[in-house]
JSON list of N, CA and C in Angstrom, two decimals:
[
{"chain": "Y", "resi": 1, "resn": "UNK", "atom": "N", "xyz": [6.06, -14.09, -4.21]},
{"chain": "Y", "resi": 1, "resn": "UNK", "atom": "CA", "xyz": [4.97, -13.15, -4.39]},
{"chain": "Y", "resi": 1, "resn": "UNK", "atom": "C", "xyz": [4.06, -13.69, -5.49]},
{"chain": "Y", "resi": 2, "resn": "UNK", "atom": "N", "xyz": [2.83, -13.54, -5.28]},
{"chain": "Y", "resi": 2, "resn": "UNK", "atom": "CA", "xyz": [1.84, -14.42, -6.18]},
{"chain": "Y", "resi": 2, "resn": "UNK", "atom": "C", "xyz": [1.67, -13.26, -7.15]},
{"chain": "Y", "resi": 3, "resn": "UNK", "atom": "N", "xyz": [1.19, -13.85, -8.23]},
{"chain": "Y", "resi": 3, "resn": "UNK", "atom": "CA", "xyz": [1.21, -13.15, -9.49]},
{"chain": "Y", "resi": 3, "resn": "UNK", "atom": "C", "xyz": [0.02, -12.19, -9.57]},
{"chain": "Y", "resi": 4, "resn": "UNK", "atom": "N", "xyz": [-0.86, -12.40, -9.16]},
{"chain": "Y", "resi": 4, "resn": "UNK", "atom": "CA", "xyz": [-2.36, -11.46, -8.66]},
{"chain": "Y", "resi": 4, "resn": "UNK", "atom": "C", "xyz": [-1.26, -10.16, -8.02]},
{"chain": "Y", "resi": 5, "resn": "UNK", "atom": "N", "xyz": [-0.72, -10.28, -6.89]},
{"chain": "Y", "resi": 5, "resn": "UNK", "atom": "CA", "xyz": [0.04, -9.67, -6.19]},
{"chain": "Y", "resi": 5, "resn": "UNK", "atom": "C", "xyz": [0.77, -8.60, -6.96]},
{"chain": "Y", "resi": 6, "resn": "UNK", "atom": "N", "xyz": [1.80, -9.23, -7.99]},
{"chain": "Y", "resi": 6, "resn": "UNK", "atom": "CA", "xyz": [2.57, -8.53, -8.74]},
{"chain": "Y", "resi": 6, "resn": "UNK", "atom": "C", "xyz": [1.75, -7.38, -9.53]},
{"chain": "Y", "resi": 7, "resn": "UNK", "atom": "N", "xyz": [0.71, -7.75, -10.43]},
{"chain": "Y", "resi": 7, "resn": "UNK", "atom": "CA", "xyz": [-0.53, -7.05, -10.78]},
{"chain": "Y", "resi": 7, "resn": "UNK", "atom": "C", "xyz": [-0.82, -5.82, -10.23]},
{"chain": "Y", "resi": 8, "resn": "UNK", "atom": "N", "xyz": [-0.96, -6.20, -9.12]},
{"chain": "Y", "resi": 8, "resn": "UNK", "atom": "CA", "xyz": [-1.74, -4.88, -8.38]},
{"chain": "Y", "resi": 8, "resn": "UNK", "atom": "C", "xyz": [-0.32, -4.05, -8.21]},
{"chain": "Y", "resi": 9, "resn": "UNK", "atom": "N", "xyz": [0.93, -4.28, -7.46]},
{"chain": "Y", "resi": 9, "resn": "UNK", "atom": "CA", "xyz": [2.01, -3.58, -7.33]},
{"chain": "Y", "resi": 9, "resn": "UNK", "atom": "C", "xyz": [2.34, -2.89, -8.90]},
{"chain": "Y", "resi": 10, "resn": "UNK", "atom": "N", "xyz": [2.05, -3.27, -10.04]},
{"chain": "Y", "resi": 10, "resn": "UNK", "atom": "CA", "xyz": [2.12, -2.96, -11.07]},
{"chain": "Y", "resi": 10, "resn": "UNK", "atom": "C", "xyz": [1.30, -2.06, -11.27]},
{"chain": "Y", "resi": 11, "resn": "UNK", "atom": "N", "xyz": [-0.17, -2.00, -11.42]},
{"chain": "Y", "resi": 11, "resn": "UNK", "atom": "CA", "xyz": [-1.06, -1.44, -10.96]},
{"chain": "Y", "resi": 11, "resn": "UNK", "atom": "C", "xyz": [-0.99, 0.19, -10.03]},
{"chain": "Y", "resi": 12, "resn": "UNK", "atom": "N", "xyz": [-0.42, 0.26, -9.37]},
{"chain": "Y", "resi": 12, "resn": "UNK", "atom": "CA", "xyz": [0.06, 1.18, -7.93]},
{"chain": "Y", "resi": 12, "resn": "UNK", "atom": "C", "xyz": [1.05, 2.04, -8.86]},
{"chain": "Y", "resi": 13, "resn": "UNK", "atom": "N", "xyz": [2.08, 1.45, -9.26]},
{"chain": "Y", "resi": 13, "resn": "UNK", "atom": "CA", "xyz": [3.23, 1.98, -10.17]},
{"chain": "Y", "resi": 13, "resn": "UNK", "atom": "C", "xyz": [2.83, 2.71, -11.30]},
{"chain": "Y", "resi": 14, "resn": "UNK", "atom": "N", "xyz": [1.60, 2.63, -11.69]},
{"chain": "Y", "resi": 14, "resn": "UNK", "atom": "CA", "xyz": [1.13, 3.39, -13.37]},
{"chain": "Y", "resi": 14, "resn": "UNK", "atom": "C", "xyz": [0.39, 4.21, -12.82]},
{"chain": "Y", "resi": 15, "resn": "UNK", "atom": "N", "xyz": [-0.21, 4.04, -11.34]},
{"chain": "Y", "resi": 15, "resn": "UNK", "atom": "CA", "xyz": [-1.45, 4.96, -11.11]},
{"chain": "Y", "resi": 15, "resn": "UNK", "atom": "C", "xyz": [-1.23, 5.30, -9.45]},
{"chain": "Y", "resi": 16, "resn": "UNK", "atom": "N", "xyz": [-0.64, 5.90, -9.32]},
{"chain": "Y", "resi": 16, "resn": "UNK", "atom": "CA", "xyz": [0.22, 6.38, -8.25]},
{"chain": "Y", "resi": 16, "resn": "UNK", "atom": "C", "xyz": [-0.72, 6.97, -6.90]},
{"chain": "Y", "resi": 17, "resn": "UNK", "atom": "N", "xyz": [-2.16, 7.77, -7.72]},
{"chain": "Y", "resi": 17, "resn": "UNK", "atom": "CA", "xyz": [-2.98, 8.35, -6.99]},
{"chain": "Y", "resi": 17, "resn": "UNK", "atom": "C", "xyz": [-4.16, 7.36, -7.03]},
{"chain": "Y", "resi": 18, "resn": "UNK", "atom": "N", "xyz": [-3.81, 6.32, -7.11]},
{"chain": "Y", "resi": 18, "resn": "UNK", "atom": "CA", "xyz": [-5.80, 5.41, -7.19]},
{"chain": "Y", "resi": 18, "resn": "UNK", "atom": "C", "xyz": [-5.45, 5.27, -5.77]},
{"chain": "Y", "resi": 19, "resn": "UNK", "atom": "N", "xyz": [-4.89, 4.83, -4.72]},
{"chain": "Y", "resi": 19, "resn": "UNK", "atom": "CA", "xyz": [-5.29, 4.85, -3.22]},
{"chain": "Y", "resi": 19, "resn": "UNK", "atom": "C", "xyz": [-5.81, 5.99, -2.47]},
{"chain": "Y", "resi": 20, "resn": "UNK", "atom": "N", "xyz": [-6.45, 5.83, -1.48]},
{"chain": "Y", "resi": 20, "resn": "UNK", "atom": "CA", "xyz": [-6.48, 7.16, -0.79]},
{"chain": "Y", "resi": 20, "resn": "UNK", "atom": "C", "xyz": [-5.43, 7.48, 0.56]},
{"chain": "Y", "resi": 21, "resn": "UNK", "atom": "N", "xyz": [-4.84, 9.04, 0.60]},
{"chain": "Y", "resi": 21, "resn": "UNK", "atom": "CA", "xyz": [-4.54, 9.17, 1.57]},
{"chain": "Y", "resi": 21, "resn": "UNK", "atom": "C", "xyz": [-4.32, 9.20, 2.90]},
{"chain": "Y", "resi": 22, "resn": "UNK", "atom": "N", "xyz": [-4.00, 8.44, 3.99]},
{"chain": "Y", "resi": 22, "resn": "UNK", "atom": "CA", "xyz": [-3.86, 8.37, 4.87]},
{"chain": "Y", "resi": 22, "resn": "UNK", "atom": "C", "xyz": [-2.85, 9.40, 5.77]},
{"chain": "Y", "resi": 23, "resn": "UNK", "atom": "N", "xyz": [-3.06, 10.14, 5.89]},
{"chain": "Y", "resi": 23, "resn": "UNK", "atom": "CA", "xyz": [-2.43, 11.40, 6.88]},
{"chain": "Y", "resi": 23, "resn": "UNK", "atom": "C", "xyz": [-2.10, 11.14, 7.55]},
{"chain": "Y", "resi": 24, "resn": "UNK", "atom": "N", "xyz": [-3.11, 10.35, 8.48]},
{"chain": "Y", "resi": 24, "resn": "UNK", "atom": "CA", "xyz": [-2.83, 10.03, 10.41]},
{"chain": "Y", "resi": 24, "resn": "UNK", "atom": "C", "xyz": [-1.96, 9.02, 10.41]},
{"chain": "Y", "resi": 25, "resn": "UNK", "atom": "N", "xyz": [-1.38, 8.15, 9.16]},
{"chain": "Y", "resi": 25, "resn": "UNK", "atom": "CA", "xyz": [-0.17, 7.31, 9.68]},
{"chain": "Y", "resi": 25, "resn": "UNK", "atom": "C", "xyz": [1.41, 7.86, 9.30]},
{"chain": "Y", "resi": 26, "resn": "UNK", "atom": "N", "xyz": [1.08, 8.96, 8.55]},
{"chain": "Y", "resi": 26, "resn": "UNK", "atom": "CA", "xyz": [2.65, 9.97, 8.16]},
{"chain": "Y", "resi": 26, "resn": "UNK", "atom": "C", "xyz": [2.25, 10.73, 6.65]},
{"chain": "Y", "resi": 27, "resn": "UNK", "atom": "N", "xyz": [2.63, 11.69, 6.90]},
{"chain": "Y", "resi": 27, "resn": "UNK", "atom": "CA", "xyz": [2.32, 12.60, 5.53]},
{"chain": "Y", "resi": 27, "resn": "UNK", "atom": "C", "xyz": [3.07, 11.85, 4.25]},
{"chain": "Y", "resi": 28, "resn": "UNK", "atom": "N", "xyz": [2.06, 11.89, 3.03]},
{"chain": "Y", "resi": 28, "resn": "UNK", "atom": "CA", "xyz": [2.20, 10.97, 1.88]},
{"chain": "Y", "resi": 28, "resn": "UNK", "atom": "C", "xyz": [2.36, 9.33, 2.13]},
{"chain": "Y", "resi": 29, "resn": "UNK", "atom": "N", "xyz": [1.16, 8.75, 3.35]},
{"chain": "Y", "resi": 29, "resn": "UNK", "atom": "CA", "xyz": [0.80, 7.44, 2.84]},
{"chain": "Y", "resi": 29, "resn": "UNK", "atom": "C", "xyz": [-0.39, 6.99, 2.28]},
{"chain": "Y", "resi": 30, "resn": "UNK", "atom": "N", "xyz": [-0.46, 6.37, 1.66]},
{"chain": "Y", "resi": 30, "resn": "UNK", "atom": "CA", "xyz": [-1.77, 6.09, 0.76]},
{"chain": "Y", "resi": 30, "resn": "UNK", "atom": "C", "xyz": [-1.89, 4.44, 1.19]},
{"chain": "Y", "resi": 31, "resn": "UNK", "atom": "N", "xyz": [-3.02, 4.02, 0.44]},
{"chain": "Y", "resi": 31, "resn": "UNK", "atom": "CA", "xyz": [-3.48, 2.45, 1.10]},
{"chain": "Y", "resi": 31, "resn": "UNK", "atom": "C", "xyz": [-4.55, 2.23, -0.28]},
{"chain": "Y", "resi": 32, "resn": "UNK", "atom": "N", "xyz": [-4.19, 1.04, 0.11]},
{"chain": "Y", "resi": 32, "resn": "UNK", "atom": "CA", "xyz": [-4.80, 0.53, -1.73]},
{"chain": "Y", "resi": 32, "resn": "UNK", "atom": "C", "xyz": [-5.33, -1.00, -1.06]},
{"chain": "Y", "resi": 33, "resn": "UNK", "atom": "N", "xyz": [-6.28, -1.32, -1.11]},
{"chain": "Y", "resi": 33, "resn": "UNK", "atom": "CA", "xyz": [-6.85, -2.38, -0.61]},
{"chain": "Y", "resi": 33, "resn": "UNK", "atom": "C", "xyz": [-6.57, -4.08, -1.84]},
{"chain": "Y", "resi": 34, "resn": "UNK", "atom": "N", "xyz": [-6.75, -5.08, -1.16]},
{"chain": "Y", "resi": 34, "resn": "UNK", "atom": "CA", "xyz": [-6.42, -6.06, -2.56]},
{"chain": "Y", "resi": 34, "resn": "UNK", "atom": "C", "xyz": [-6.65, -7.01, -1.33]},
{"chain": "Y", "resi": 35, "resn": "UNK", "atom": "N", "xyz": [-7.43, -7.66, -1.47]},
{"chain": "Y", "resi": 35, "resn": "UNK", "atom": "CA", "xyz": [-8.82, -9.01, -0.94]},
{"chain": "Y", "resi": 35, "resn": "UNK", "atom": "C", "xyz": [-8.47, -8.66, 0.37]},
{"chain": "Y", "resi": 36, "resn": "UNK", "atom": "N", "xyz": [-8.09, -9.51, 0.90]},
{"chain": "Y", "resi": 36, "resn": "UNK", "atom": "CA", "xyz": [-7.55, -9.37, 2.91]},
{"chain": "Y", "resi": 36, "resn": "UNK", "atom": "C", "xyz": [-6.75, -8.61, 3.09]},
{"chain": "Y", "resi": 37, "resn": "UNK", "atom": "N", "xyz": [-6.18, -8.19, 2.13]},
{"chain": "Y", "resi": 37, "resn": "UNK", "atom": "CA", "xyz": [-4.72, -7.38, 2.49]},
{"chain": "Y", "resi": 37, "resn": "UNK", "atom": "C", "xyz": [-5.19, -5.74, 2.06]},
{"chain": "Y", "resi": 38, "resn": "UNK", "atom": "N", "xyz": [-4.21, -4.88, 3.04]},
{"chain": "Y", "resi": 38, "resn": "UNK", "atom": "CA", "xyz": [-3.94, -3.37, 2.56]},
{"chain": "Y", "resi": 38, "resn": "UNK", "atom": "C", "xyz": [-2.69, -3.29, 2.35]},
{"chain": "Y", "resi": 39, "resn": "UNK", "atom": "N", "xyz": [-2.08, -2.24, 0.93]},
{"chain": "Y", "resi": 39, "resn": "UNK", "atom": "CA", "xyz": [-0.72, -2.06, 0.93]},
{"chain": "Y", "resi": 39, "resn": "UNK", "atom": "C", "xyz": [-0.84, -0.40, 1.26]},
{"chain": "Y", "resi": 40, "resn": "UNK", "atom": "N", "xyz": [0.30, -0.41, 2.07]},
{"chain": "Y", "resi": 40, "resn": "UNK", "atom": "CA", "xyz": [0.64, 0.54, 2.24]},
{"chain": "Y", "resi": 40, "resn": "UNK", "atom": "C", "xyz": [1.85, 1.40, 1.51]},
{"chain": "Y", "resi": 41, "resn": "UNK", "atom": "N", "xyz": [1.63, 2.23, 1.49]},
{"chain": "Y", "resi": 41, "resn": "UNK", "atom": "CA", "xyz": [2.76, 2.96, 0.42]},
{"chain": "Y", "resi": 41, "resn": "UNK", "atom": "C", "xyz": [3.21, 4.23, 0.38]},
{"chain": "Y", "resi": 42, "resn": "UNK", "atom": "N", "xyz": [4.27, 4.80, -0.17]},
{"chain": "Y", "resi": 42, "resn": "UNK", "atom": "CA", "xyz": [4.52, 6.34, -0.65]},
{"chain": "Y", "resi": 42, "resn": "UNK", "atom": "C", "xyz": [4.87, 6.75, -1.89]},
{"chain": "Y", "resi": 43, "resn": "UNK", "atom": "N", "xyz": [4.79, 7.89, -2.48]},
{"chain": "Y", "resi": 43, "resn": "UNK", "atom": "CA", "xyz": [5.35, 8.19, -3.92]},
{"chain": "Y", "resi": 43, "resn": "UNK", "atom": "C", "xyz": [6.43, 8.66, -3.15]},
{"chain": "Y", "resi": 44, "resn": "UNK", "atom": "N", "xyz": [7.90, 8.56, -3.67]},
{"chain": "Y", "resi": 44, "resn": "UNK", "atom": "CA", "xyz": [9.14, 9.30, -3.71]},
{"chain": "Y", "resi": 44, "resn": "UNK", "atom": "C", "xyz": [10.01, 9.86, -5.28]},
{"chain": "Y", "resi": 45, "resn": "UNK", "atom": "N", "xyz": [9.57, 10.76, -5.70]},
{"chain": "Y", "resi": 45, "resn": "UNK", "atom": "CA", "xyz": [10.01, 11.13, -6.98]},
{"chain": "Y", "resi": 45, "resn": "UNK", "atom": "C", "xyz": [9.48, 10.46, -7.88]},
{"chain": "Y", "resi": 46, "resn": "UNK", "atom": "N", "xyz": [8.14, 10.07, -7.77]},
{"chain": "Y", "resi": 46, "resn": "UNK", "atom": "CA", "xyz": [7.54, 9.16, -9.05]},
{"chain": "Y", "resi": 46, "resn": "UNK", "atom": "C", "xyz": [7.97, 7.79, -8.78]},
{"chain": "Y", "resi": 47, "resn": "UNK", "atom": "N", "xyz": [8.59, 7.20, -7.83]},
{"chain": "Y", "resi": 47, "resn": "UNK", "atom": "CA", "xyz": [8.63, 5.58, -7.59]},
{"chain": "Y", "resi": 47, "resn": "UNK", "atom": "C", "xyz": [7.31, 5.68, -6.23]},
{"chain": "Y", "resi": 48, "resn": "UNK", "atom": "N", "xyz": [6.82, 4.10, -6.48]},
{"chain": "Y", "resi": 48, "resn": "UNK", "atom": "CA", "xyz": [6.18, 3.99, -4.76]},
{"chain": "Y", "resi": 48, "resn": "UNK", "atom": "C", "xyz": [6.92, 2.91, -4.20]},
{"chain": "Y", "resi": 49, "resn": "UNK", "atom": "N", "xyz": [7.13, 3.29, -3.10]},
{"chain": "Y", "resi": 49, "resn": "UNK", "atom": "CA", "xyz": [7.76, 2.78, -2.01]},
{"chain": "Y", "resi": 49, "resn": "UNK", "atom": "C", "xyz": [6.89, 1.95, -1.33]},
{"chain": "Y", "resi": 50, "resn": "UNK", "atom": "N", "xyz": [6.98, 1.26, -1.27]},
{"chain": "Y", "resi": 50, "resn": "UNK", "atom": "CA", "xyz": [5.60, 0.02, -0.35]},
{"chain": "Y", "resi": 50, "resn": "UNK", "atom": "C", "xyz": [6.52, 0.14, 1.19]},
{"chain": "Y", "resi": 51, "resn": "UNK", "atom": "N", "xyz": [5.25, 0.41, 1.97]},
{"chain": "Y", "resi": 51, "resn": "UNK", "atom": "CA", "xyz": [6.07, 0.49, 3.76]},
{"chain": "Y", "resi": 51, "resn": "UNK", "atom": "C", "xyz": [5.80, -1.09, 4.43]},
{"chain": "Y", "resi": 52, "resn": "UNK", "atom": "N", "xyz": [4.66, -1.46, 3.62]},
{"chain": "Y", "resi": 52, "resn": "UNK", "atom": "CA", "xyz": [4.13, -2.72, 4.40]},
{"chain": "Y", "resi": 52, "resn": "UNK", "atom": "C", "xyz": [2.76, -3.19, 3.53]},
{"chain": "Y", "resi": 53, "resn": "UNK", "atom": "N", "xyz": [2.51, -4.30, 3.68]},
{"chain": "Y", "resi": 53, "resn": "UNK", "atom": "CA", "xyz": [1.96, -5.13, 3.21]},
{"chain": "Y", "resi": 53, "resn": "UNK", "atom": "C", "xyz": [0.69, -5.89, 4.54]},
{"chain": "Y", "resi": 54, "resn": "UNK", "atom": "N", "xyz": [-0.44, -5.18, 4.89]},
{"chain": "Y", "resi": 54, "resn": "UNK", "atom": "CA", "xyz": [-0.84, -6.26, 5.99]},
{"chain": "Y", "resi": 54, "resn": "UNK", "atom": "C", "xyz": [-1.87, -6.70, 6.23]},
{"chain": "Y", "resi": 55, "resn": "UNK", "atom": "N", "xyz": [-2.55, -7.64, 6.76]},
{"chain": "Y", "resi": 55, "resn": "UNK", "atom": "CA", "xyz": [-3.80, -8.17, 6.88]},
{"chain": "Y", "resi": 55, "resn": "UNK", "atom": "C", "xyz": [-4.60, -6.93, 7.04]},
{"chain": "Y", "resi": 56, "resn": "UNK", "atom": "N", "xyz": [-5.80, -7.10, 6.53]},
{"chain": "Y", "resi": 56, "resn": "UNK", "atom": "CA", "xyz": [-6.86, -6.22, 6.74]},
{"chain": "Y", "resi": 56, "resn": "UNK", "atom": "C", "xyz": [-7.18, -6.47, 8.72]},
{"chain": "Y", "resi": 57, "resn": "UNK", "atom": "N", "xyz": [-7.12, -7.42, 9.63]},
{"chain": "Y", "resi": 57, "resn": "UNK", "atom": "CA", "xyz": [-7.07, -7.15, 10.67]},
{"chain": "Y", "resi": 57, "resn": "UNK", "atom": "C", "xyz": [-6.35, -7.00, 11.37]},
{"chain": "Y", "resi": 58, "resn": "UNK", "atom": "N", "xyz": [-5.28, -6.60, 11.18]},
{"chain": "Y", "resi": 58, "resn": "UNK", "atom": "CA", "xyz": [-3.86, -6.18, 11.93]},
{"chain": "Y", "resi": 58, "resn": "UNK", "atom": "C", "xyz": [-4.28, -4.50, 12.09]},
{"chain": "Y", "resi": 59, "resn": "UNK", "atom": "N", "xyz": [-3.56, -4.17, 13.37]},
{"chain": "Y", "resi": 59, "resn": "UNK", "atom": "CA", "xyz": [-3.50, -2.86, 13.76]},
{"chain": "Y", "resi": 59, "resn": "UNK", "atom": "C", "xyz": [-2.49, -2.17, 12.96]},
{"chain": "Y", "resi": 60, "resn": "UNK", "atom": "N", "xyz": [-3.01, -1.37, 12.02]},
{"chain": "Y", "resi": 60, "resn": "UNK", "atom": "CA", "xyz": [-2.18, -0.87, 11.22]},
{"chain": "Y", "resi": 60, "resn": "UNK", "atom": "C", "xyz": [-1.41, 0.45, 11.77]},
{"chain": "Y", "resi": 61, "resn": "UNK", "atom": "N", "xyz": [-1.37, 1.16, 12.84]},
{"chain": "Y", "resi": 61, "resn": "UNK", "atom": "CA", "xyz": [-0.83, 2.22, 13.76]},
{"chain": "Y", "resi": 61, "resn": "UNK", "atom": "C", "xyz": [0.46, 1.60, 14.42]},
{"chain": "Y", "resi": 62, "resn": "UNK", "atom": "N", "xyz": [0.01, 0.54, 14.59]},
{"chain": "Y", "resi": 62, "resn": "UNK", "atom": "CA", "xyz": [0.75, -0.77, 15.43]},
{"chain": "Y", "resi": 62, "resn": "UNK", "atom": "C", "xyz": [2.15, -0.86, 14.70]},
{"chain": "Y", "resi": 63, "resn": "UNK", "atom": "N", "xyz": [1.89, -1.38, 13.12]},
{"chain": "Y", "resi": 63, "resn": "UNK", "atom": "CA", "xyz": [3.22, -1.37, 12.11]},
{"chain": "Y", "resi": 63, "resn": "UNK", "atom": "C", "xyz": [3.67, -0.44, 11.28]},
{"chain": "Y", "resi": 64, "resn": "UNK", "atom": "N", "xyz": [3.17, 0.63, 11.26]},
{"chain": "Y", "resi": 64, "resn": "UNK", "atom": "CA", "xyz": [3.91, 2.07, 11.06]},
{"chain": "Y", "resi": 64, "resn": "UNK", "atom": "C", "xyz": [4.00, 2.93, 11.97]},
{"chain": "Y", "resi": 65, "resn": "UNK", "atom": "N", "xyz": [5.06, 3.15, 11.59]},
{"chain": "Y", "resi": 65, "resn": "UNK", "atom": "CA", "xyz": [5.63, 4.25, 12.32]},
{"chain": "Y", "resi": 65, "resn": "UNK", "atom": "C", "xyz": [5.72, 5.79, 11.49]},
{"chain": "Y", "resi": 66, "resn": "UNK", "atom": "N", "xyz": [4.48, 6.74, 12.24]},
{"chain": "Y", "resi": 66, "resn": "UNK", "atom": "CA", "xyz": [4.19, 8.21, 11.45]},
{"chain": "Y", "resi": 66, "resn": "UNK", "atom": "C", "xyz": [5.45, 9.09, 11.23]}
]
């Protein structure tokens, strides 16, 4: 994992609400953008859970499951 990378996952972890919600892929996912890539994620008791990691042109419906 590249160190830019780690950053932002670090990033996500202090500030739990800077993504916005995404509803239509399962209640409490959020998406946080970072160059080509979207992470996808959840809060669970104050940790985030990353679901996936994926190209900005990948069908993102495609690799989650709501």
């Amino acid at each position: 994992m590249s160190r830019r990378m780690q950053h932002v996952l670090a990033l996500l972890d202090r500030n739990t609400g800077i993504g916005p919600a995404n509803e239509f892929l399962g209640r409490g996912i959020r998406s946080f953008a970072f160059k080509s890539h979207r992470i996808y994620y959840e809060i669970d008791n104050g940790d985030v859970i990353v679901a996936r990691i994926l190209h900005k042109a990948q069908d993102v419906a495609d690799k989650l499951d709501p």
